[in-house]
PDB file of C-alpha atoms and ligand atoms in Angstrom:
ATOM      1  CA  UNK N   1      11.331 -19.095  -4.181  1.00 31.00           C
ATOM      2  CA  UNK N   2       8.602 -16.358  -3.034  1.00 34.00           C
ATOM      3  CA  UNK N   3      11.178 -14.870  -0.767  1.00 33.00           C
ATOM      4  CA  UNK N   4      13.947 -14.194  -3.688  1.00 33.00           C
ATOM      5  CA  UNK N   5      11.868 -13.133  -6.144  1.00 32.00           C
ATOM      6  CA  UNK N   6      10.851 -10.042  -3.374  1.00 35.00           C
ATOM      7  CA  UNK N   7      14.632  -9.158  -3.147  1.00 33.00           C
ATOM      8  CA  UNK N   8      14.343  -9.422  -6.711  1.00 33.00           C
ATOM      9  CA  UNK N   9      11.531  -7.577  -7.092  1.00 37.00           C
ATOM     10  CA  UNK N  10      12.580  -4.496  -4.253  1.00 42.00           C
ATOM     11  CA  UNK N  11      15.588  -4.274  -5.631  1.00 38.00           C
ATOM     12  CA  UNK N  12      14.556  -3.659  -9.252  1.00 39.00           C
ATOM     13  CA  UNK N  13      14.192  -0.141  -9.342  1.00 39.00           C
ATOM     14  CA  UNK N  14      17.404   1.982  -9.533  1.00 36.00           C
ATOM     15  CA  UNK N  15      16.069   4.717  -7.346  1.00 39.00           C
ATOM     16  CA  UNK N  16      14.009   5.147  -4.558  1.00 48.00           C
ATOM     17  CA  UNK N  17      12.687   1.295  -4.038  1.00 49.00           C
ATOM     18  CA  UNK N  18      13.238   0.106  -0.935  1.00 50.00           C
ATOM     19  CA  UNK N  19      16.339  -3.556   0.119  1.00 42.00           C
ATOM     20  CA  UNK N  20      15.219  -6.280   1.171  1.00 39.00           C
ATOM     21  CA  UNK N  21      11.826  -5.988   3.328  1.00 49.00           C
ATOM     22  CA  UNK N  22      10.956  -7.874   6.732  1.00 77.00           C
ATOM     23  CA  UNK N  23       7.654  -5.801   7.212  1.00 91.00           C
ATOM     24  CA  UNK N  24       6.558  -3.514   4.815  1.00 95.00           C
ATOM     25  CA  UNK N  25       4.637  -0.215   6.016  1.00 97.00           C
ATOM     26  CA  UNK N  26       2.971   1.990   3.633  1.00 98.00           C
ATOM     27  CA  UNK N  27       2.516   5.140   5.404  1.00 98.00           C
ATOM     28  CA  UNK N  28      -0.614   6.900   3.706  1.00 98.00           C
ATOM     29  CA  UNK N  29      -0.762  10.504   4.890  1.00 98.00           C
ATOM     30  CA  UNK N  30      -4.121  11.245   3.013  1.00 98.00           C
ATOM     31  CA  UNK N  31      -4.420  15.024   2.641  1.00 98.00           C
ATOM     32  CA  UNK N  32      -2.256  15.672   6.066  1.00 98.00           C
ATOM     33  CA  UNK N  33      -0.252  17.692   7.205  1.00 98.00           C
ATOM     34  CA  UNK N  34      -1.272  21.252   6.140  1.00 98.00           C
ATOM     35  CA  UNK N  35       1.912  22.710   5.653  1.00 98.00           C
ATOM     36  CA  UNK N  36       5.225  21.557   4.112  1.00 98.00           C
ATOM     37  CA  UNK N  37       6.887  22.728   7.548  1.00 98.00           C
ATOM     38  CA  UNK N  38       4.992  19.964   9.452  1.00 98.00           C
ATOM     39  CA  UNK N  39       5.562  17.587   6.069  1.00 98.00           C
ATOM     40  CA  UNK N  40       9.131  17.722   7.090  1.00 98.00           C
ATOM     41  CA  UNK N  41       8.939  17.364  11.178  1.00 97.00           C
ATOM     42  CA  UNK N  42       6.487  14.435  10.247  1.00 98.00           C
ATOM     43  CA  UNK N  43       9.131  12.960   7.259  1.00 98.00           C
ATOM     44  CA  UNK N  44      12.056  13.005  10.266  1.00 98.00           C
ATOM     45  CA  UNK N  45       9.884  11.316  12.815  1.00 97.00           C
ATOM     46  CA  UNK N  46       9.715   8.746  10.538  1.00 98.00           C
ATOM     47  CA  UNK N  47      13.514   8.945   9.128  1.00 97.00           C
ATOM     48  CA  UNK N  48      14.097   7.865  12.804  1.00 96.00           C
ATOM     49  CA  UNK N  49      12.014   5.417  13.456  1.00 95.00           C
ATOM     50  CA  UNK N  50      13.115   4.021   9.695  1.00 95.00           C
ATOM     51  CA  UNK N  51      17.141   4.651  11.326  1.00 93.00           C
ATOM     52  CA  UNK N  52      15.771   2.773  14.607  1.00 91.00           C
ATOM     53  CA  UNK N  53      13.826  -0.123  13.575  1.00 92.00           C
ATOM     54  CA  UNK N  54      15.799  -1.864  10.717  1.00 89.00           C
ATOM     55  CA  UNK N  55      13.262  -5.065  10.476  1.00 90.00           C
ATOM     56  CA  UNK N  56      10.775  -2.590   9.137  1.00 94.00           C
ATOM     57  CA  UNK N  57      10.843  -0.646   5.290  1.00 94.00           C
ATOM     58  CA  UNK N  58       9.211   2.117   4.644  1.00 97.00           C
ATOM     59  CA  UNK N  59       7.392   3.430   1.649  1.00 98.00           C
ATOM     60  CA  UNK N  60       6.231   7.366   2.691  1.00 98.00           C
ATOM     61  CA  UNK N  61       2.867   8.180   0.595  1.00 98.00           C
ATOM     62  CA  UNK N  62       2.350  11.936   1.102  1.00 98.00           C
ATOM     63  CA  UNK N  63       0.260  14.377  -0.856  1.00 98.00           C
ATOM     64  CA  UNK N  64       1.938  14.410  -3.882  1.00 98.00           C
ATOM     65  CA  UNK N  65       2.539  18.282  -3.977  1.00 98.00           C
ATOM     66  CA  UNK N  66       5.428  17.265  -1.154  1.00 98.00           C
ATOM     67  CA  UNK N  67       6.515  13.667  -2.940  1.00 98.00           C
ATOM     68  CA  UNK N  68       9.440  15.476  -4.796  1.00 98.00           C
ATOM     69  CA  UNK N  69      11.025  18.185  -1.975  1.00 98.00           C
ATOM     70  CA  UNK N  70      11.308  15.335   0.824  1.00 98.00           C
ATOM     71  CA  UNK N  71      12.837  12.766  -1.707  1.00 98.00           C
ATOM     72  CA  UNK N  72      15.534  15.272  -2.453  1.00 97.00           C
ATOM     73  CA  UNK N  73      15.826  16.098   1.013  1.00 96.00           C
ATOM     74  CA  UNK N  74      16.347  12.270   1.903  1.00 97.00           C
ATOM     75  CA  UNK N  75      19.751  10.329   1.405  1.00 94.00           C
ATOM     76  CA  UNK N  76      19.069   6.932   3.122  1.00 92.00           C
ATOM     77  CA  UNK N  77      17.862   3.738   1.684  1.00 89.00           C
ATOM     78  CA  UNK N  78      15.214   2.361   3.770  1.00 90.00           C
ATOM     79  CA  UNK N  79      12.635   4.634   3.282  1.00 97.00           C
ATOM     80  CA  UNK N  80      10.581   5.051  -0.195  1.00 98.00           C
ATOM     81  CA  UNK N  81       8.206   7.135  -1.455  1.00 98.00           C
ATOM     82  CA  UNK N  82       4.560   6.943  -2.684  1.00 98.00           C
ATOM     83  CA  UNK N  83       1.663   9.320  -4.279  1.00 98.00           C
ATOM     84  CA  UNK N  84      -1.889   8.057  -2.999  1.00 98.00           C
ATOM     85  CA  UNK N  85      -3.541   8.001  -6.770  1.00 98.00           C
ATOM     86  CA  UNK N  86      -1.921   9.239 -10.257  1.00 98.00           C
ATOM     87  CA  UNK N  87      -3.951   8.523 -13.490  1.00 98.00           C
ATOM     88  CA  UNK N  88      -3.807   6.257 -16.162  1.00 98.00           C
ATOM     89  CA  UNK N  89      -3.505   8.496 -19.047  1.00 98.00           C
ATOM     90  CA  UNK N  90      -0.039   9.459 -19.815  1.00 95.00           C
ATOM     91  CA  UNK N  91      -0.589  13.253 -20.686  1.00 95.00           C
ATOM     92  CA  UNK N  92      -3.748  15.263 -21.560  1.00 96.00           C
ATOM     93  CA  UNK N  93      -6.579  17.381 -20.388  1.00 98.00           C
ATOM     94  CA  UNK N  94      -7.076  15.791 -17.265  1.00 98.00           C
ATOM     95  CA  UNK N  95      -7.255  18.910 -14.800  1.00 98.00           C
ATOM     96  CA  UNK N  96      -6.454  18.283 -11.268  1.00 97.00           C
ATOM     97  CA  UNK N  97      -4.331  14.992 -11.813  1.00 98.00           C
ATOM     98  CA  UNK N  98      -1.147  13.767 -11.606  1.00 98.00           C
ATOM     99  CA  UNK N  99       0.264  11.516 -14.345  1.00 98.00           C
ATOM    100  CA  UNK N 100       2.469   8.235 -13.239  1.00 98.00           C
ATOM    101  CA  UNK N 101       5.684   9.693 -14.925  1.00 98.00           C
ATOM    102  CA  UNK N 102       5.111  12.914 -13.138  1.00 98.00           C
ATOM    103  CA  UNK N 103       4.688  10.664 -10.039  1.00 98.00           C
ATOM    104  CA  UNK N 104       7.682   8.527 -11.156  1.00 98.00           C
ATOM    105  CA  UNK N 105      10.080  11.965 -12.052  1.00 98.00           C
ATOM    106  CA  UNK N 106       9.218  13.685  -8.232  1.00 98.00           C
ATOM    107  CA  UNK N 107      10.665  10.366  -6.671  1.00 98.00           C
ATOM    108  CA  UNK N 108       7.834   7.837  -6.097  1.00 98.00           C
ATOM    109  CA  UNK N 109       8.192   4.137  -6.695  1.00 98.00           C
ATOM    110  CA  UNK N 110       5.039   3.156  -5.463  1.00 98.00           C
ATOM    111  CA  UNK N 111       1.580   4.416  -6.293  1.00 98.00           C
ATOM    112  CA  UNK N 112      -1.721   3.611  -4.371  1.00 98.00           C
ATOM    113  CA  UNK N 113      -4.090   2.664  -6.354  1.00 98.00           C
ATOM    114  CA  UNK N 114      -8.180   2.142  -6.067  1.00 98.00           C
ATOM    115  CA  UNK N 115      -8.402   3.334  -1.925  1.00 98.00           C
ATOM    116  CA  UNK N 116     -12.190   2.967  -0.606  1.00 98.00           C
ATOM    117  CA  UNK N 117     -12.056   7.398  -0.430  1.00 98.00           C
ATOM    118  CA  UNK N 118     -10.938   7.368  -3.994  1.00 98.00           C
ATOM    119  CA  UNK N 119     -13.610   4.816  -5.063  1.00 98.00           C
ATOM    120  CA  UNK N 120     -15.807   6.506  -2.795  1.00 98.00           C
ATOM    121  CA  UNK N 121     -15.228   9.679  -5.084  1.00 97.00           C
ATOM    122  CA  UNK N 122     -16.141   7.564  -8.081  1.00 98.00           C
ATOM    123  CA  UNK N 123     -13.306   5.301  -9.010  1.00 98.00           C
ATOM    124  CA  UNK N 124     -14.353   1.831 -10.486  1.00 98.00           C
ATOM    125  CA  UNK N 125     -12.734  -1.651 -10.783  1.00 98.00           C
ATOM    126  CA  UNK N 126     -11.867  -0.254 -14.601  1.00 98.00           C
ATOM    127  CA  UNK N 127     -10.047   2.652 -13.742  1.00 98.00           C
ATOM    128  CA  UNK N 128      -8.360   0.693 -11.413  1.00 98.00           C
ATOM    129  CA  UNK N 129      -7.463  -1.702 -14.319  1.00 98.00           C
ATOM    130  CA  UNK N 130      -6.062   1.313 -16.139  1.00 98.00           C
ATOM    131  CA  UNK N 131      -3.975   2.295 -13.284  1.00 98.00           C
ATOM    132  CA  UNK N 132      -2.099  -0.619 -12.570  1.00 98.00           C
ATOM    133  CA  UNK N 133      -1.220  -1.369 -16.025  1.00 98.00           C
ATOM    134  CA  UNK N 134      -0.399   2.364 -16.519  1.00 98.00           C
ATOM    135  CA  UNK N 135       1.981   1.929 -13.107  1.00 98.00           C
ATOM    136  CA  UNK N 136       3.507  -1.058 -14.248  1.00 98.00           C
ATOM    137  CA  UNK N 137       4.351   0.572 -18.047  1.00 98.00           C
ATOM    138  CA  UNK N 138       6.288   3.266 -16.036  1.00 98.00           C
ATOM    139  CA  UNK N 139       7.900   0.872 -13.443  1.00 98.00           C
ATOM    140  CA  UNK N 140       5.855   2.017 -10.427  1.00 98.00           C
ATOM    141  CA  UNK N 141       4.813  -0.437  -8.024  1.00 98.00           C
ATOM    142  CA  UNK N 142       0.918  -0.436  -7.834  1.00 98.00           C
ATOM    143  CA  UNK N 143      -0.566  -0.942  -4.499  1.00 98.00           C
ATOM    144  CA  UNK N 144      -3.814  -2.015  -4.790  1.00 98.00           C
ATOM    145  CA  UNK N 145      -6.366  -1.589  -2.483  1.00 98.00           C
ATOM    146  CA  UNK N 146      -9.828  -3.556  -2.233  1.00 98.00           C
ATOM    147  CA  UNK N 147     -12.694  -3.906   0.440  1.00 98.00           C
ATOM    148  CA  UNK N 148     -15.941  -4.596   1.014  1.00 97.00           C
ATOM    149  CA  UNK N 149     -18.009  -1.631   2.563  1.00 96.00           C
ATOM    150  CA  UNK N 150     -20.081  -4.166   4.761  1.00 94.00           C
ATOM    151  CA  UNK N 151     -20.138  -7.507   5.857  1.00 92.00           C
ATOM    152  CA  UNK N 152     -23.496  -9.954   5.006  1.00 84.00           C
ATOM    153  CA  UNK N 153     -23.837 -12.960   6.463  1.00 87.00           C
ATOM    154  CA  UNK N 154     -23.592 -15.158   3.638  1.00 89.00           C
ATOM    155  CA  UNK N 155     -20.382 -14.373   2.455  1.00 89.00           C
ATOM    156  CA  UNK N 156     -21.158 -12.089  -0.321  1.00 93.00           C
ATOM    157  CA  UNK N 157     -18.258  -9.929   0.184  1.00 96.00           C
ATOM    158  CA  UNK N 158     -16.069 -12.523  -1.602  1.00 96.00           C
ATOM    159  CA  UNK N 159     -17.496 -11.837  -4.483  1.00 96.00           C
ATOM    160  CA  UNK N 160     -16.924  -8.271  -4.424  1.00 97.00           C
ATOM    161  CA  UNK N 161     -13.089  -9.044  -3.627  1.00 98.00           C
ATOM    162  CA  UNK N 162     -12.940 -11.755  -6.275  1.00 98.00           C
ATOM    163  CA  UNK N 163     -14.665  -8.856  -8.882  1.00 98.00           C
ATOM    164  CA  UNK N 164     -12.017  -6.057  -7.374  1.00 98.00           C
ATOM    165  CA  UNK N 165      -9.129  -7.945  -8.202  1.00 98.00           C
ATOM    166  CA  UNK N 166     -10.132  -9.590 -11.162  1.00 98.00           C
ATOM    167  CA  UNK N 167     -10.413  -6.697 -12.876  1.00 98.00           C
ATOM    168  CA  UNK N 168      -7.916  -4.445 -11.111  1.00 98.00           C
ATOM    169  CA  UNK N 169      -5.190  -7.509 -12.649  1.00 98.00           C
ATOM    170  CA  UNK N 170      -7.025  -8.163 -15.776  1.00 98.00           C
ATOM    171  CA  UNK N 171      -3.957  -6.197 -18.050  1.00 98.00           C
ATOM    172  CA  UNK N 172      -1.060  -7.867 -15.481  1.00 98.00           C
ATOM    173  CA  UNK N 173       0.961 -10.441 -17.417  1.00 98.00           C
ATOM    174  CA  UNK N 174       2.378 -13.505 -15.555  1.00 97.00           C
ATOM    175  CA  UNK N 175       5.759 -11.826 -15.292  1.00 97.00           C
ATOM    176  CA  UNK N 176       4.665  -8.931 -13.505  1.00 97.00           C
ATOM    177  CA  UNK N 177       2.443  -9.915 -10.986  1.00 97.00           C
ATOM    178  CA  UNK N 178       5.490  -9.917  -8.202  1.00 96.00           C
ATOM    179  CA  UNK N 179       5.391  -6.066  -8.767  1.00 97.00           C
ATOM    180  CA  UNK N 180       1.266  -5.482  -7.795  1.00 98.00           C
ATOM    181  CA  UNK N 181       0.888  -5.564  -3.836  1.00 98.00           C
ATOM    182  CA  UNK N 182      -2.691  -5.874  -2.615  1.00 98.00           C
ATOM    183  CA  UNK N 183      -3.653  -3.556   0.303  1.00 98.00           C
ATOM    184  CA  UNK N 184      -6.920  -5.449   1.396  1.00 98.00           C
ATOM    185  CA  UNK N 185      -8.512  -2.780   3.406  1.00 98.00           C
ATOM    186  CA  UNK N 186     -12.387  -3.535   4.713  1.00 98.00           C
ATOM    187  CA  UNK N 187     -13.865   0.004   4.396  1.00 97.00           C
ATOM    188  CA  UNK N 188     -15.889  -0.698   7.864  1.00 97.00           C
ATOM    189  CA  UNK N 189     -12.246  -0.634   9.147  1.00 97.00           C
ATOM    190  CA  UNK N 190     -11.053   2.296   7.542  1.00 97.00           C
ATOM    191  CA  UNK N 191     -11.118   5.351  10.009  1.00 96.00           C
ATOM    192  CA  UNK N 192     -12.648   3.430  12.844  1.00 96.00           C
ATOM    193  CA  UNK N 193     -11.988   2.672  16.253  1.00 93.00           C
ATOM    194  CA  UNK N 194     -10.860  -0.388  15.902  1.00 93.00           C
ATOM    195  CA  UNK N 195      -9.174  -2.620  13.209  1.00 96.00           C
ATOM    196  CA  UNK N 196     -10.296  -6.522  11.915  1.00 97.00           C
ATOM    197  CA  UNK N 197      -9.526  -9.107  13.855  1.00 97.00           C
ATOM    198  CA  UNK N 198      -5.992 -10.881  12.761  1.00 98.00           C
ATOM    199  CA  UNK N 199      -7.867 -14.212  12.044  1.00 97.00           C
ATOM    200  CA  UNK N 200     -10.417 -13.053   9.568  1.00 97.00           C
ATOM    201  CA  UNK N 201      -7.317 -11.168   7.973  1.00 98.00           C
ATOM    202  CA  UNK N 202      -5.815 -14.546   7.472  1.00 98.00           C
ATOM    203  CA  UNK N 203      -8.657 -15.759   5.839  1.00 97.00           C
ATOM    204  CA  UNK N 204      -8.672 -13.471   3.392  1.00 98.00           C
ATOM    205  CA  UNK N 205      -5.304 -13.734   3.020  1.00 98.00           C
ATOM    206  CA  UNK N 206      -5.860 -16.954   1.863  1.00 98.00           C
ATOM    207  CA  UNK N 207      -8.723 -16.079  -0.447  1.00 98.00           C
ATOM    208  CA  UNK N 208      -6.947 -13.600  -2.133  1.00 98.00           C
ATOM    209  CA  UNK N 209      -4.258 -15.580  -3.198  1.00 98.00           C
ATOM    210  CA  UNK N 210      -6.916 -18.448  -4.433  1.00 98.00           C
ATOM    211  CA  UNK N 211      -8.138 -15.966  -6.125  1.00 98.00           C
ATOM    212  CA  UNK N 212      -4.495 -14.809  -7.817  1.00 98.00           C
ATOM    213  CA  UNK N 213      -3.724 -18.379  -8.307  1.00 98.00           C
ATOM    214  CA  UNK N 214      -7.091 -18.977  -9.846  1.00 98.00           C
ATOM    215  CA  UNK N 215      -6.194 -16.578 -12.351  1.00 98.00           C
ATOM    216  CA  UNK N 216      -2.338 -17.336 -12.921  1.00 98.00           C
ATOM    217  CA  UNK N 217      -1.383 -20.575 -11.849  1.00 98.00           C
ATOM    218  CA  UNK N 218       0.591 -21.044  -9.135  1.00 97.00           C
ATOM    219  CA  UNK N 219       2.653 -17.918  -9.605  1.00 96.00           C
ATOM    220  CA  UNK N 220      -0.245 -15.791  -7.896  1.00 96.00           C
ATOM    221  CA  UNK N 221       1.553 -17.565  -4.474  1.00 96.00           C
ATOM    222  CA  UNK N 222       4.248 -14.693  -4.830  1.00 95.00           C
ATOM    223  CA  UNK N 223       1.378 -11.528  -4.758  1.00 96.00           C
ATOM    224  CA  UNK N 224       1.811  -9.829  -1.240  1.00 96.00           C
ATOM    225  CA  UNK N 225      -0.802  -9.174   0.558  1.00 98.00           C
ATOM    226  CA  UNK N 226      -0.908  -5.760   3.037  1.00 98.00           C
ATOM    227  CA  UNK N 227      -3.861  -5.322   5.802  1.00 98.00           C
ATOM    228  CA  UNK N 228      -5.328  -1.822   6.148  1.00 98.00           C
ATOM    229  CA  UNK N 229      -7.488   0.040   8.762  1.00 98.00           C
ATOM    230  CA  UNK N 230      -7.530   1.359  11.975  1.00 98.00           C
ATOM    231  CA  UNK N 231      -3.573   0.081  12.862  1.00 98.00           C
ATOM    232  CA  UNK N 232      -2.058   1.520  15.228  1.00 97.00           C
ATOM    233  CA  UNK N 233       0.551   0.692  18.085  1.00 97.00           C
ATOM    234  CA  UNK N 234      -1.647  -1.523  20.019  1.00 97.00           C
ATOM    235  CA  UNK N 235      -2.877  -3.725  17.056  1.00 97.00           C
ATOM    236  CA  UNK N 236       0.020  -3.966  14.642  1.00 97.00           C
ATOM    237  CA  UNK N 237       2.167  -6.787  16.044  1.00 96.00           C
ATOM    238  CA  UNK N 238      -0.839  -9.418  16.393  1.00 97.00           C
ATOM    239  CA  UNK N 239      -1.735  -8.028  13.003  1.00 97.00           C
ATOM    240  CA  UNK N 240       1.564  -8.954  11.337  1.00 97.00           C
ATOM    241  CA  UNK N 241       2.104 -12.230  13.750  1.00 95.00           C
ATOM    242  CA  UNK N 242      -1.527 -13.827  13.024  1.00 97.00           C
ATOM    243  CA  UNK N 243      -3.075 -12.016   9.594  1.00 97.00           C
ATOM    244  CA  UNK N 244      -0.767 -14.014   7.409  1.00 96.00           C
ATOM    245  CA  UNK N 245       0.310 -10.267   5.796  1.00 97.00           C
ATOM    246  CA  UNK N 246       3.377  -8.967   4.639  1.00 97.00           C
ATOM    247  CA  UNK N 247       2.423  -5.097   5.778  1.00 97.00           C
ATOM    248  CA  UNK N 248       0.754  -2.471   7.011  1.00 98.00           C
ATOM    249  CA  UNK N 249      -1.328   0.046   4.797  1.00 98.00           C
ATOM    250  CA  UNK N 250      -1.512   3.220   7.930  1.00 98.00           C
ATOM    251  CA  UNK N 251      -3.492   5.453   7.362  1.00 98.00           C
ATOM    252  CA  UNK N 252      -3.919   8.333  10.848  1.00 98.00           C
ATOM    253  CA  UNK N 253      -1.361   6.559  13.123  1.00 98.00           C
ATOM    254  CA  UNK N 254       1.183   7.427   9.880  1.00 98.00           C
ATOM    255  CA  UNK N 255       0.372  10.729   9.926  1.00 98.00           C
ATOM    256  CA  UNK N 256       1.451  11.527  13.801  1.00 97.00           C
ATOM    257  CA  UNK N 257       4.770  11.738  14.484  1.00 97.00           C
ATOM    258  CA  UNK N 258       4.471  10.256  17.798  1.00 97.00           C
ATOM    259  CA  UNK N 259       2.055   7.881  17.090  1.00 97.00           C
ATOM    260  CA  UNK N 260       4.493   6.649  14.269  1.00 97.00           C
ATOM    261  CA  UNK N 261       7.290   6.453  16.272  1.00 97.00           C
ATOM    262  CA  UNK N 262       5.192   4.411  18.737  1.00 97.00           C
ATOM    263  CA  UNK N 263       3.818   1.826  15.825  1.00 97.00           C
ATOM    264  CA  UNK N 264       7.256   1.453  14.331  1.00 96.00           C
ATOM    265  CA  UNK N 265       8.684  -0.038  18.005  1.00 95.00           C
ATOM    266  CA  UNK N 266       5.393  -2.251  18.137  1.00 96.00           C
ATOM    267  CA  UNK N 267       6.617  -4.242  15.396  1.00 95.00           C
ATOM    268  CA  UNK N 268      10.672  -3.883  15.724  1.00 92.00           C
ATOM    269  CA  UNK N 269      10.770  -7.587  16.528  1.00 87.00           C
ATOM    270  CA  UNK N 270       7.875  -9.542  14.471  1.00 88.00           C
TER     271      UNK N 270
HETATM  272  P1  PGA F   1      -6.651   4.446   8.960  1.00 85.40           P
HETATM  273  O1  PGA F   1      -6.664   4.525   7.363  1.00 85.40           O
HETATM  274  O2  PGA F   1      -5.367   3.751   9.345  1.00 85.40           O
HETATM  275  O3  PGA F   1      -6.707   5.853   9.416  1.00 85.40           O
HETATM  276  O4  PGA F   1      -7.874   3.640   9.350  1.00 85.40           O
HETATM  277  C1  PGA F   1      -6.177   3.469   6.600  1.00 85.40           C
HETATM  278  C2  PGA F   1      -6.293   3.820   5.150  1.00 85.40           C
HETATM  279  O5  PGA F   1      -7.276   4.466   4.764  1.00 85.40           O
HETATM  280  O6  PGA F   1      -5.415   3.486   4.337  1.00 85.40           O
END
């Protein structure tokens, strides 16, 4: 059941959204590189290791300002594209931002949505709210992103999850929850040396589905869950193998075309 309603699902949108998936990774560029010259030798890297490695999709999150020239430039199918944050307003005075049907016109199907640097910048759980619906209204698949910035040692960063997606899903009907990934990324993992071990990934894996299904029923069993932080080519396989995940949110490693090319053979056969 969970398995054909993701075909269903990533093959919903008529352009841009990504076949059917074995491992999904969401390649989050952040504000790299500094010039649309590199965009593009960075973009082929990954066209080839996309070409190579068909077990593994793609969705490409650049700075937006590149989104639309390297989805024109691109004729495949296994690679999509993403923006890292859009707002929830559909037009206005909002200088600075992008707007998800601006997103959704330059080529993106996916949009990232509440990152620990964008919350660190001041982005709550509400806006977040906002944002997904606002994604889902203009048939862009939210990523959503939660963490805890620190660990305590009586569990309390449940809670904070549990509040994060609570409200982050609070305007998702039942129907559209297969469309809103969850990118749980611990912020003590983000930029680090090293990511989370694979086992506590899997239980909070499991959490964050209790938590779905606590709010929809049994239906929350379809929500896919990505790990972020820290991935690269030595940690990715036991990642996908152990952390009960169905991606990869990468942040540097993405951003390097050899690194890239070295992360995308890691996990050709998981
Ligand atoms: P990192 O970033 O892979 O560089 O740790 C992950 C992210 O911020 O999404």
């Amino acid at each position: 059941m969970s398995s054909l309603l993701v075909v269903m699902v990533w093959n919903e949108s008529e352009n841009g959204t990504i076949g059917r998936m074995k491992s999904l990774l969401v390649a989050n560029w952040k504000m790299n590189p500094p010039t649309f010259k590199e965009a593009k030798k960075l973009f082929e890297a990954t066209k080839k290791a996309a070409d190579t490695v068909k077990s593994v999709s793609i969705v490409v999150a650049p700075p937006a300002i590149y989104v639309r020239e390297l989805r024109a430039s691109y004729r495949g199918k296994r690679i999509a594209f993403g923006v890292q944050n859009a707002h929830f307003e559909a037009k206005g005075s909002y200088t600075g931002e992008i707007s998800m049907a601006e997103a959704k016109d330059a080529g993106a199907a996916y949009v990232i949505i509440g990152h620990a640097e964008r919350r660190a910048m001041g982005e709550t759980n509400d806006d977040t709210r906002k944002k997904v619906a606002s994604a889902i209204a203009h048939s862009i698949f939210p990523v959503l992103c939660v963490g805890e910035k620190e660990r305590g040692h009586e569990g309390e960063h449940f809670d904070l999850i549990k509040e994060q997606l609570k409200t982050g899903f609070a305007d998702v009907l039942i129907a559209k929850i297969p469309r809103v990934m969850i990118a749980y990324e611990p912020v003590w993992a983000i930029g680090a040396e090293t990511a989370m071990n694979p086992r506590d990934m899997h239980e909070m894996a499991i959490f964050i589905r209790k938590t779905i299904v606590g709010l929809y029923g049994e239906k929350g069993m379809v929500v896919k869950i990505l790990y972020g932080g820290s991935i690269d080519e030595r940690n990715a396989s036991d990642m996908l193998t152990h952390g009960d995940i169905a991606g990869l949110l990468v942040g540097r490693a993405s951003a390097d075309p050899e690194k890239l090319t070295a992360l995308v053979r890691a996990i050709k056969n998981v």
